[in-house]
CSV table of C-alpha atoms in Angstrom, one decimal:
chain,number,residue,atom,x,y,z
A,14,UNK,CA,23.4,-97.7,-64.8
A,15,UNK,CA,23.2,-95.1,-62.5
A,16,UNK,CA,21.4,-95.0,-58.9
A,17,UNK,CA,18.4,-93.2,-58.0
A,18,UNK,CA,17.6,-90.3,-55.7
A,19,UNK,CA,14.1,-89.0,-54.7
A,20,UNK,CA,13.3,-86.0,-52.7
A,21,UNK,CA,9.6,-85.3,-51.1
A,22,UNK,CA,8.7,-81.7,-50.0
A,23,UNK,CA,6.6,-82.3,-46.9
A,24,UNK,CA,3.9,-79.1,-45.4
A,25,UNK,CA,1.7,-78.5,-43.5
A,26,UNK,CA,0.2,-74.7,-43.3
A,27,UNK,CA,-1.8,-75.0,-40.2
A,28,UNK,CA,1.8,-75.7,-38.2
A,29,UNK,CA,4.0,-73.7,-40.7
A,30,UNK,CA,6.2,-76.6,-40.9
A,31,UNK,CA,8.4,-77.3,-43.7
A,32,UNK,CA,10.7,-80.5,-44.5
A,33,UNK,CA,12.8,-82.1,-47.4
A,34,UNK,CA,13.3,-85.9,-47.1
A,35,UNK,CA,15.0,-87.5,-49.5
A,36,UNK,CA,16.6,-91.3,-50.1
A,37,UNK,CA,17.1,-93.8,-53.1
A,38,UNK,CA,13.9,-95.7,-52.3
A,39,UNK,CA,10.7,-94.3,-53.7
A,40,UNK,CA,8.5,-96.0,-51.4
A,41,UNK,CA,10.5,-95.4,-48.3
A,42,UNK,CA,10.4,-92.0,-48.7
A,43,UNK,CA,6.9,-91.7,-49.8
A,44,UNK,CA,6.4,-93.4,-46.5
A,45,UNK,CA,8.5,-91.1,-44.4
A,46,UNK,CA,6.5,-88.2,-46.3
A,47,UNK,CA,3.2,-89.8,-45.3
A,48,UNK,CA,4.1,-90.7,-41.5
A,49,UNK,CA,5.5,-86.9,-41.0
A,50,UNK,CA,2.3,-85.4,-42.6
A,51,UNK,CA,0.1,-87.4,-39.8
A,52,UNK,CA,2.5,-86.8,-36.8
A,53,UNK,CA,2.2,-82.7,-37.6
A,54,UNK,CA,-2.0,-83.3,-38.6
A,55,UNK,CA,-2.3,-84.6,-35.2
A,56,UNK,CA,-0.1,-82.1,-33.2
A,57,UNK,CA,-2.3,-79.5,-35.0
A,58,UNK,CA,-5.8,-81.3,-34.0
A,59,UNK,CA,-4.7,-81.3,-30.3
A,60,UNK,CA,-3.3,-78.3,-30.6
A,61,UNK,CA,-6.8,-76.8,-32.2
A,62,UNK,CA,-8.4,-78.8,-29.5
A,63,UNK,CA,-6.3,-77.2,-26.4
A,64,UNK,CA,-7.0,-73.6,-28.3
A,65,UNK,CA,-10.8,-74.4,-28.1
A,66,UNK,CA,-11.0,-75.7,-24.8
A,67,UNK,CA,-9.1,-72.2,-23.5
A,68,UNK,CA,-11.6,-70.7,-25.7
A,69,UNK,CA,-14.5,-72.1,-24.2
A,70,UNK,CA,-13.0,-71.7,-20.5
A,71,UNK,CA,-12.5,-67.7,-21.1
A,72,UNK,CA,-16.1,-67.6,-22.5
A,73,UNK,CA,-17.8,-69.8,-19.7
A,74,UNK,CA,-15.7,-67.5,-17.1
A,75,UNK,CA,-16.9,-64.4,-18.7
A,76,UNK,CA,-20.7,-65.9,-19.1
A,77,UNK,CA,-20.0,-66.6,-14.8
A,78,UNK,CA,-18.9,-62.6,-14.8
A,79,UNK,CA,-21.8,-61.0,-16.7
A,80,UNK,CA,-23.7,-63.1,-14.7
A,81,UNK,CA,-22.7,-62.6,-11.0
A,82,UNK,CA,-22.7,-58.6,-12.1
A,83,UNK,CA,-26.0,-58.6,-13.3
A,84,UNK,CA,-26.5,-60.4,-9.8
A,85,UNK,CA,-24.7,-57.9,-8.2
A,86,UNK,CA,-26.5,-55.4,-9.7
A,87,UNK,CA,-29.7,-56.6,-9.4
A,88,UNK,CA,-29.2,-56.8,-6.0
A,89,UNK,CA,-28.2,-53.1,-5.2
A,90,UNK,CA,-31.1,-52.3,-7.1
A,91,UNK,CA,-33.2,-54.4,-5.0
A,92,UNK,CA,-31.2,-53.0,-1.9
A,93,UNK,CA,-32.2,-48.9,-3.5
A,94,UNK,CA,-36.0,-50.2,-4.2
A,95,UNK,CA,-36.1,-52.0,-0.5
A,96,UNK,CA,-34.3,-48.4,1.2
A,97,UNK,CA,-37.1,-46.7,-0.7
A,98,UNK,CA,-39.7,-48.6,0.8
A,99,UNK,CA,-38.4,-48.3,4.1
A,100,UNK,CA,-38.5,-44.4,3.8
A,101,UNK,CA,-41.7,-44.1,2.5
A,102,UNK,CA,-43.1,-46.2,5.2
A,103,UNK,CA,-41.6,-44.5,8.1
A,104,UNK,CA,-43.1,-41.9,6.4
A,105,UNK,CA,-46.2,-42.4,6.2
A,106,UNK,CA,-46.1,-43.9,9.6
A,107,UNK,CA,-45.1,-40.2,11.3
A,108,UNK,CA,-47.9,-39.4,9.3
A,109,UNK,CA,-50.2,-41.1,11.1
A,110,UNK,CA,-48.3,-40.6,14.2
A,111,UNK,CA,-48.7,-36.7,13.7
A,112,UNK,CA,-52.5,-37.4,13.1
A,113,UNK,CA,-53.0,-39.2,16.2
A,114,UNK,CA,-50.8,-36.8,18.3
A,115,UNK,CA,-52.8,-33.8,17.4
A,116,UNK,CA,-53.9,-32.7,20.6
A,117,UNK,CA,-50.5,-34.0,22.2
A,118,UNK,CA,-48.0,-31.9,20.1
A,119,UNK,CA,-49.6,-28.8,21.3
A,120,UNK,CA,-49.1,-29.5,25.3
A,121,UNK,CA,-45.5,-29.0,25.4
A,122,UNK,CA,-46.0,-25.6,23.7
A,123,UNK,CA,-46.7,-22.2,25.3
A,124,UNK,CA,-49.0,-20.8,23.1
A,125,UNK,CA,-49.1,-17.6,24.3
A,126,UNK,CA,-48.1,-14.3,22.0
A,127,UNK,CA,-44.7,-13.4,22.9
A,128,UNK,CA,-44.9,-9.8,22.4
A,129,UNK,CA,-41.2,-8.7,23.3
A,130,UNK,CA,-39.9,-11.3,20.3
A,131,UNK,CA,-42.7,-10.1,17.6
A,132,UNK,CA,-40.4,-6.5,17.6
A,133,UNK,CA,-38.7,-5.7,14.9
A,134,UNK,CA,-34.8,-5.0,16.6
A,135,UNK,CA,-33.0,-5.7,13.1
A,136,UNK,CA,-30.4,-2.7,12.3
A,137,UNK,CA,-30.2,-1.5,8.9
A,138,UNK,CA,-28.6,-4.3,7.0
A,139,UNK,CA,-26.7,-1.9,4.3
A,140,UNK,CA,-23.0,-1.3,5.4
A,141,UNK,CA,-21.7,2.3,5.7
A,142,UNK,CA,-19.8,3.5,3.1
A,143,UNK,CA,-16.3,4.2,3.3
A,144,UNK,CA,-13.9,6.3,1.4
A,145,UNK,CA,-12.4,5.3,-1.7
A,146,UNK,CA,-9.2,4.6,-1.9
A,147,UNK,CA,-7.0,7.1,-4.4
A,148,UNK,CA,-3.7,5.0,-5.4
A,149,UNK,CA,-0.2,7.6,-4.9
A,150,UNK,CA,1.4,9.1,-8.0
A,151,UNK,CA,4.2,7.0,-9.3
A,152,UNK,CA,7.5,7.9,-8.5
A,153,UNK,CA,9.4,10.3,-11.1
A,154,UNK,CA,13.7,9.5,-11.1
A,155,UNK,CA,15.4,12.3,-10.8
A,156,UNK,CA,17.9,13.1,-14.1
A,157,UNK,CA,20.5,12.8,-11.6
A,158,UNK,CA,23.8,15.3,-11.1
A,159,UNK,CA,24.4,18.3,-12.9
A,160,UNK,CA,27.0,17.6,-15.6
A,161,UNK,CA,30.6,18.8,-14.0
A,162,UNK,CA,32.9,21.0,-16.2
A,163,UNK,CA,35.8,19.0,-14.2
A,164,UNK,CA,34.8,15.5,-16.0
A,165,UNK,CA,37.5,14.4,-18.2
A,166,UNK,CA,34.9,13.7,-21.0
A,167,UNK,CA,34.8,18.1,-21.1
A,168,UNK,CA,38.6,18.3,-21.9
A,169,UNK,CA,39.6,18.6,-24.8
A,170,UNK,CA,41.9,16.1,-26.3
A,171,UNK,CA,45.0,17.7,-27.4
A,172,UNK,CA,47.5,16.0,-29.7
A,173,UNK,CA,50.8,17.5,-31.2
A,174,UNK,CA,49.5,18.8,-33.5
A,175,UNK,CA,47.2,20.9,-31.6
A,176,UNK,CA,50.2,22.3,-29.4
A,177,UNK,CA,52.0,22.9,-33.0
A,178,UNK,CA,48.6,24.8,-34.2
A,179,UNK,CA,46.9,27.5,-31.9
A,180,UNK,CA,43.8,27.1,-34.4
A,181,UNK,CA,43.7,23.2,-33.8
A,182,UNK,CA,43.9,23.6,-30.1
A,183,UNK,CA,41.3,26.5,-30.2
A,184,UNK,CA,38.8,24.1,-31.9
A,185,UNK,CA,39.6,21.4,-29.5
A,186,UNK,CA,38.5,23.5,-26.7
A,187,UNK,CA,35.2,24.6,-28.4
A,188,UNK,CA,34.5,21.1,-28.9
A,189,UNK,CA,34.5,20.0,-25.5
A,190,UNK,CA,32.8,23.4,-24.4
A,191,UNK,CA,30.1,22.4,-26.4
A,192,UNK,CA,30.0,19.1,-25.4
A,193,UNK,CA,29.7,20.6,-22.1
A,194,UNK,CA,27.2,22.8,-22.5
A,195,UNK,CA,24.8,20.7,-24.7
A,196,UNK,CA,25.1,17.7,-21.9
A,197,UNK,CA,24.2,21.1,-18.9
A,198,UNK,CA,21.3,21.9,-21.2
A,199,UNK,CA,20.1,18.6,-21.9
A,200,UNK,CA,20.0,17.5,-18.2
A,201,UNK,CA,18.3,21.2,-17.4
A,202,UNK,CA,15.9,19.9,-19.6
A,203,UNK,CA,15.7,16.8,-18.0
A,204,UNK,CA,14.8,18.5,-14.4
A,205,UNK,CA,12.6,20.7,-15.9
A,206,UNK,CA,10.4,17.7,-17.0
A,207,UNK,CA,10.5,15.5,-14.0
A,208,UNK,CA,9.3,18.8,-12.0
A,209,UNK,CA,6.7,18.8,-14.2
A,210,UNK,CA,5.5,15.5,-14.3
A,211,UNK,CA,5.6,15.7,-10.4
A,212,UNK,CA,3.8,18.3,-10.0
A,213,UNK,CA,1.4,16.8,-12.8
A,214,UNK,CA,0.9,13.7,-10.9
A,215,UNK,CA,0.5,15.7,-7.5
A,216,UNK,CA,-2.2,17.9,-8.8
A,217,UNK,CA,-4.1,14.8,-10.1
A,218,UNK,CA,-4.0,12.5,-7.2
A,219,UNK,CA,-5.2,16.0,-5.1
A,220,UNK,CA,-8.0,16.2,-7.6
A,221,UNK,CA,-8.6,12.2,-7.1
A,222,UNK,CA,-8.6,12.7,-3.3
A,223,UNK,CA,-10.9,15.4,-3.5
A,224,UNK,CA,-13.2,13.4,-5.8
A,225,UNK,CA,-13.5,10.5,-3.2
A,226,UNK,CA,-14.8,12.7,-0.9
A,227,UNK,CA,-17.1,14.4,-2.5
A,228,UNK,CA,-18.2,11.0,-3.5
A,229,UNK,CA,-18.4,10.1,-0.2
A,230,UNK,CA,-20.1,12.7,1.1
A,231,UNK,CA,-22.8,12.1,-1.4
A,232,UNK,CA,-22.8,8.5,-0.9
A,233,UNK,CA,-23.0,8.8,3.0
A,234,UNK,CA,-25.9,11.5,3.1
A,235,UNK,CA,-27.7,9.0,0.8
A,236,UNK,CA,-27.1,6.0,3.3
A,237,UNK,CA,-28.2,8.1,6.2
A,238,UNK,CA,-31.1,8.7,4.6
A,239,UNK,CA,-32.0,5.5,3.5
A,240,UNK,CA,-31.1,4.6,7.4
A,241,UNK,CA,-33.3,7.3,8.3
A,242,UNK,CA,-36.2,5.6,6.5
A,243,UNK,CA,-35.6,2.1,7.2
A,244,UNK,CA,-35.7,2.7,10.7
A,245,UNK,CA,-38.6,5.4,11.1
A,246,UNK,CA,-40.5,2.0,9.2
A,247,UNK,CA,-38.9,-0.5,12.3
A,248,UNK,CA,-40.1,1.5,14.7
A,249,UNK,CA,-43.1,2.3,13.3
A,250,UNK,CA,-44.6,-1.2,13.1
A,251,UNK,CA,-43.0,-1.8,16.3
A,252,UNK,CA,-45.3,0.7,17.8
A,253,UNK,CA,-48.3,-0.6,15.9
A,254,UNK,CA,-47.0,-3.4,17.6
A,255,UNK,CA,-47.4,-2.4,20.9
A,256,UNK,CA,-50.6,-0.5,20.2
A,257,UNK,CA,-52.1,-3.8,19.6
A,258,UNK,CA,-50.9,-5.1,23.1
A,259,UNK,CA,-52.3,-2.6,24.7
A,260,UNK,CA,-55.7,-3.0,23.1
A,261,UNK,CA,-55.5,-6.8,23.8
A,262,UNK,CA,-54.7,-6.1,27.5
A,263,UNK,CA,-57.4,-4.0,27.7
A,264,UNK,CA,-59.6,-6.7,26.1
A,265,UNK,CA,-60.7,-4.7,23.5
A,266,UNK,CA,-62.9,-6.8,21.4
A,267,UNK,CA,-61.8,-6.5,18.0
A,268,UNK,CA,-58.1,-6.9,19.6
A,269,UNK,CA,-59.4,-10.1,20.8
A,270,UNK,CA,-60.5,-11.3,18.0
A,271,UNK,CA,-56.9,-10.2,16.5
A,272,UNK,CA,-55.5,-12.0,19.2
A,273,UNK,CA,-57.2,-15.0,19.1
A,274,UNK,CA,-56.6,-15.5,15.0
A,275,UNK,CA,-52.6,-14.7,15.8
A,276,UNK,CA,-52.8,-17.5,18.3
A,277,UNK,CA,-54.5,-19.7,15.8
A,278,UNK,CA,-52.2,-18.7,12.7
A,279,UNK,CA,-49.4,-19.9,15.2
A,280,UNK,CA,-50.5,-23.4,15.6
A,281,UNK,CA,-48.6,-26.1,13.9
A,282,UNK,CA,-50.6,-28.5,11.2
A,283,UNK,CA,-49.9,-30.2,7.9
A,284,UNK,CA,-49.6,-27.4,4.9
A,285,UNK,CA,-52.9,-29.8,3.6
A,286,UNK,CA,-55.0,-28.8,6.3
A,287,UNK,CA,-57.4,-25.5,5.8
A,288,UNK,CA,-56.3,-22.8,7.7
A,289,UNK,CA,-59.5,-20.5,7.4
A,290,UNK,CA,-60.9,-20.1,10.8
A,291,UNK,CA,-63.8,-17.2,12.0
A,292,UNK,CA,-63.6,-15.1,15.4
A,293,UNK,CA,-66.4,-13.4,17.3
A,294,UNK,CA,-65.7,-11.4,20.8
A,295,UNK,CA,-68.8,-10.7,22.8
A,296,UNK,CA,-67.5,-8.4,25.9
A,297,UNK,CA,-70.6,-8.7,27.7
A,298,UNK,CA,-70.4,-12.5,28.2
A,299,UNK,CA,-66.6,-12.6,27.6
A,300,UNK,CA,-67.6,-15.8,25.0
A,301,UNK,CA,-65.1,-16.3,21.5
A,302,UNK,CA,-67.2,-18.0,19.0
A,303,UNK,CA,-64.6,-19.8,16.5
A,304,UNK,CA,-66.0,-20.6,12.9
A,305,UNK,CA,-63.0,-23.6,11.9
A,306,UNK,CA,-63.0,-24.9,8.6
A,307,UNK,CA,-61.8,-28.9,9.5
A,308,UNK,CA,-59.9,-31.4,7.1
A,309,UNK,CA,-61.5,-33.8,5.2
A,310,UNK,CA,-61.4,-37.4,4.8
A,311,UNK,CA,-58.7,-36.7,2.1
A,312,UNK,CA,-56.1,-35.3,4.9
A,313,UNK,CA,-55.6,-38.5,6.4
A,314,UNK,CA,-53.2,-40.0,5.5
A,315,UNK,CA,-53.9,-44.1,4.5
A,316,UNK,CA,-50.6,-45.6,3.7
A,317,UNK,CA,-49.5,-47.9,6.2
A,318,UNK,CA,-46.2,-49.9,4.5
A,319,UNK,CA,-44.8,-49.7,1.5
A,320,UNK,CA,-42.7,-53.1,0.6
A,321,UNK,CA,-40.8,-53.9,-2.3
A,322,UNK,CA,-41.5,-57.5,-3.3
A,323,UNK,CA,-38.4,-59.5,-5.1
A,324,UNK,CA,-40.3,-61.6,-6.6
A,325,UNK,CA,-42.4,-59.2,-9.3
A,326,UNK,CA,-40.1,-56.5,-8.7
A,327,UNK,CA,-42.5,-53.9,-8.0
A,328,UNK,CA,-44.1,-51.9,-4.8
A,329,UNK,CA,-46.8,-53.1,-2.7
A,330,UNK,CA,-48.5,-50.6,-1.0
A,331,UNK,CA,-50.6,-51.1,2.3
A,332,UNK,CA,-53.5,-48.7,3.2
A,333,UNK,CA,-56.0,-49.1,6.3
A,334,UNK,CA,-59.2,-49.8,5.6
A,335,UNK,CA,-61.8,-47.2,5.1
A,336,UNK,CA,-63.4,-48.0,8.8
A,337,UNK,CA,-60.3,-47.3,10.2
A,338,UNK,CA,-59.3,-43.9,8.0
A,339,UNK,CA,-62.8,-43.1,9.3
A,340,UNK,CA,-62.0,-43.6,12.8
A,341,UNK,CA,-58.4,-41.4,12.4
A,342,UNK,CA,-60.9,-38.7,11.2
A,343,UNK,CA,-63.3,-38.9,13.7
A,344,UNK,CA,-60.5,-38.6,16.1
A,345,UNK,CA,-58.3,-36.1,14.3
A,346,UNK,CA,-61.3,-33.5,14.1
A,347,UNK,CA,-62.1,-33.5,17.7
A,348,UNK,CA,-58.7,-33.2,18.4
A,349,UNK,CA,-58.5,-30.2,16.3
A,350,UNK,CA,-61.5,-29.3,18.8
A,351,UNK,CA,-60.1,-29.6,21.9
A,352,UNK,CA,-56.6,-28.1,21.1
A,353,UNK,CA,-57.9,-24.8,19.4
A,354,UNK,CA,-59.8,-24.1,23.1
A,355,UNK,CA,-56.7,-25.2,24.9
A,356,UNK,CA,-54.5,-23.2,22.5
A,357,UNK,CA,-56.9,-20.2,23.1
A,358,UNK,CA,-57.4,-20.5,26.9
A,359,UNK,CA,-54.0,-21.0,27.7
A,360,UNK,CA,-52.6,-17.8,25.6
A,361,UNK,CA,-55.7,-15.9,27.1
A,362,UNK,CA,-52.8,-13.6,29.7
A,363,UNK,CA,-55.6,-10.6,29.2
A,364,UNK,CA,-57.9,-13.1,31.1
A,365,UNK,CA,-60.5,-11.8,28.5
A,366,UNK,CA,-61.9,-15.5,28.1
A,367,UNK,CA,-64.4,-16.9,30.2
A,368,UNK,CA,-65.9,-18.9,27.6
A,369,UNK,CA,-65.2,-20.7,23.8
A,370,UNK,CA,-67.5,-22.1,21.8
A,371,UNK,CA,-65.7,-24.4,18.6
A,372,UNK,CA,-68.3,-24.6,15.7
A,373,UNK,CA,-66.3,-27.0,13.2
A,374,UNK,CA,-67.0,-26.7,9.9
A,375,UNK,CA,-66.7,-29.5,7.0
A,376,UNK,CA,-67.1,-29.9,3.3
A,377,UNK,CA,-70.8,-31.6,2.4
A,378,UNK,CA,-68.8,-33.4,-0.6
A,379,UNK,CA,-65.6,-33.7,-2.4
A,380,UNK,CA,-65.5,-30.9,-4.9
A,381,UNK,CA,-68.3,-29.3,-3.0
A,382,UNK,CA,-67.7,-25.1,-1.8
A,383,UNK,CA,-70.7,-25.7,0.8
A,384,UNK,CA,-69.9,-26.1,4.3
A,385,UNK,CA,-71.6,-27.8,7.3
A,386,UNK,CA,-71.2,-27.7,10.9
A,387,UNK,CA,-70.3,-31.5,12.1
A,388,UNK,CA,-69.4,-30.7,15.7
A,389,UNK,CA,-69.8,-27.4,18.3
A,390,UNK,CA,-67.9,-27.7,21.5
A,391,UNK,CA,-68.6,-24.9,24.5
C-alpha cells in the first residue's frame, strides 16, 4: 500500500499572499493551513489598524489647518473691520475738530484779494508748428563702366579652322562685334534709366519740400492767429481785472459789494454748508450789510467713534447727544459770525469799511424753502 501526500493552497487577498504546504499527514497540514491563515489575518488587522490611525492623524491635522486658517482669516478680517473703524473715527473726529475751529482756521490766513495773482500770465498752451520733415530720394546705383572693346570676352575665338577659312574667321569677328555692341547698348540703356529715375526722384522730393512749406506756412498763419486771439482774451479779462481794482480802491459801492462776495466766495467751509450770502454797500455810512444763509442742524457732524465689536461682528457707532450737537450748532453759527466780519475787515485795504452788520439767516424746518433771521451782529 502506497503512502499519502496532501497539499493545502493557503490565501489571503487582503495581503496578496500566496502558499502551498504540503505533508503526508492530513491533519498536520490542515493545521499548518489554519495557523498560517491567522498569522497573515492578523498582520492585515494591524496593518488596517496602522492605515487608519495615519488616516485619522492626516484628517485631525487638516481639521487643525482649516481651522487655524479660518482663525487666521477671521482675524485679518477683524484686523480690516477694526482699521475701518479707526479711519472712520478719526474722521469724524476732524470733523468735529473743523467745526469747533471755525473761527480759528481763518486767523492764520490773509484774506485779502491778491490782485497781482488773480492775472491771467498763462502763454498760449498750443506749440508752434514746425516744418515737416521730407525723407531724401533713395539712392539710384550706377550701371557701372562702359563695356571695353579691349575685354577678352569681345574677341573672337578663333580656332584652326577659322585661320583655314576667311568666312569662318569673318563670322567670328561679327560675333564678338556684336556681342560688343549689344552689351554698349544695353548699359547706354542702363544710364539712361538711372538718370531718369534720379532726376524722377529729385523732382519729387523738390515738390515734397515745397509742399511742407506751403503747409507750413498755412499751418503757422493759423497758429498765430489762434495766438492772436487767445491772447487779446488774456489780456482782456486781465484788464477787466484791473478795472475792478480800480473801482474797489476808489470804494465804489457796487465794487464793494463785488469785493466783499470775492472775499466771501474765498473762505474755506465744508462743500455741505450753503454758500449763498447777500451784500449791501451804503457809501454814506460806509456800513456792508451781509444777508448769510447759515448751516443747519444737519451740517454737524454727530459721530463720535465708530468701533468694531468681535463679539457680534458688526459696527457700533457713537453719536453725541442731541444737547450737545445743539451746542456745536449754537457755537459753529456764531463762529460763522464773527469770522465773515473778521474776514471782511481784515481784506478791507480800500479802508471802505467802517462798519458790518451780519444778519444770519436759517431754515424755519427741514424741507422748508423759508428763511429766518436767528442772529444780527454789528
Amino acid at each position: 500500500m502506497g503512502l499519502s501526500y496532501f497539499q493545502i493552497v493557503v490565501r489571503h487577498p487582503g495581503l496578496n499572499r500566496y502558499r502551498v504546504l504540503s505533508g503526508t499527514d492530513w491533519y498536520t497540514v490542515n493545521l499548518k493551513a489554519r495557523r498560517q491563515y491567522e498569522d497573515w489575518e492578523r498582520e492585515w488587522l494591524e496593518e488596517q489598524a496602522t492605515q487608519q490611525a495615519r488616516k485619522a492623524e492626516v484628517s485631525r491635522r487638516a481639521a487643525e489647518a482649516r481651522s487655524l486658517k479660518r482663525r487666521e482669516q477671521q482675524d485679518a478680517l477683524v484686523r480690516q473691520c477694526e482699521d475701518w473703524a479707526a479711519r472712520q473715527t478719526a474722521e469724524a473726529q476732524s470733523a468735529i475738530e473743523k467745526v469747533r475751529t471755525t473761527l480759528a482756521r481763518t486767523l492764520g490766513v490773509n484774506d485779502a484779494i491778491d490782485w497781482e495773482g488773480l492775472e491771467d500770465r498763462s502763454e498760449f498752451p498750443v506749440p508752434r508748428p514746425v516744418v515737416e520733415k521730407v525723407a531724401p530720394p533713395p539712392d539710384v546705383p550706377s550701371p557701372g563702366e562702359a563695356p571695353s572693346e579691349s575685354d577678352p570676352r569681345y574677341k573672337p575665338s578663333l580656332g584652326l579652322l577659322s585661320r583655314l577659312s576667311s568666312n569662318r574667321r569673318r563670322r567670328k569677328e561679327e560675333e564678338a562685334r556684336a556681342r560688343y555692341e549689344n552689351d554698349l547698348t544695353r548699359w547706354a540703356n542702363e544710364v539712361r534709366e538711372a538718370r531718369s529715375q534720379r532726376e524722377n526722384l529729385y523732382n519729387r522730393y523738390q515738390a515734397g519740400i515745397r509742399a511742407a512749406e506751403q503747409s507750413y506756412n498755412r499751418r503757422l498763419d493759423a497758429w498765430r492767429a489762434e495766438q492772436q486771439s487767445f491772447l487779446n482774451v488774456r489780456d482782456q479779462r486781465n484788464e477787466e481785472l484791473r478795472a475792478r481794482r480800480r473801482a474797489y480802491q476808489s470804494a465804489e459801492p457796487a465794487a464793494v459789494v463785488a469785493y466783499g462776495g470775492m472775499v466771501l466766495a474765498r473762505s474755506d467751509y465744508p462743500d455741505a454748508y450753503p454758500r449763498d450770502a447777500e451784500l449791501d454797500y451804503d457809501a454814506e455810512s460806509r456800513r456792508l450789510v451781509v444777508d448769510f444763509t447759515l448751516p443747519p442742524l444737519d451740517c454737524v457732524p454727530d459721530v463720535v467713534e465708530v468701533v468694531f465689536d468681535r463679539t457680534v461682528m458688526d459696527y457700533v457707532v457713537h453719536r453725541m447727544s442731541e444737547v450737545e450737537r445743539a451746542r456745536l450748532h449754537t457755537r459753529l453759527l456764531q463762529q460763522i459770525a464773527v469770522r465773515t466780519i473778521h474776514e471782511l475787515f481784515e481784506s478791507d485795504k480800500a479802508t471802505a469799511l467802517d462798519e458790518v452788520v451780519f444778519n444770519g439767516w436759517l431754515r424755519t424746518s427741514a424741507g422748508a424753502t423759508g428763511l429766518e433771521c436767528v442772529m444780527s451782529v454789528r
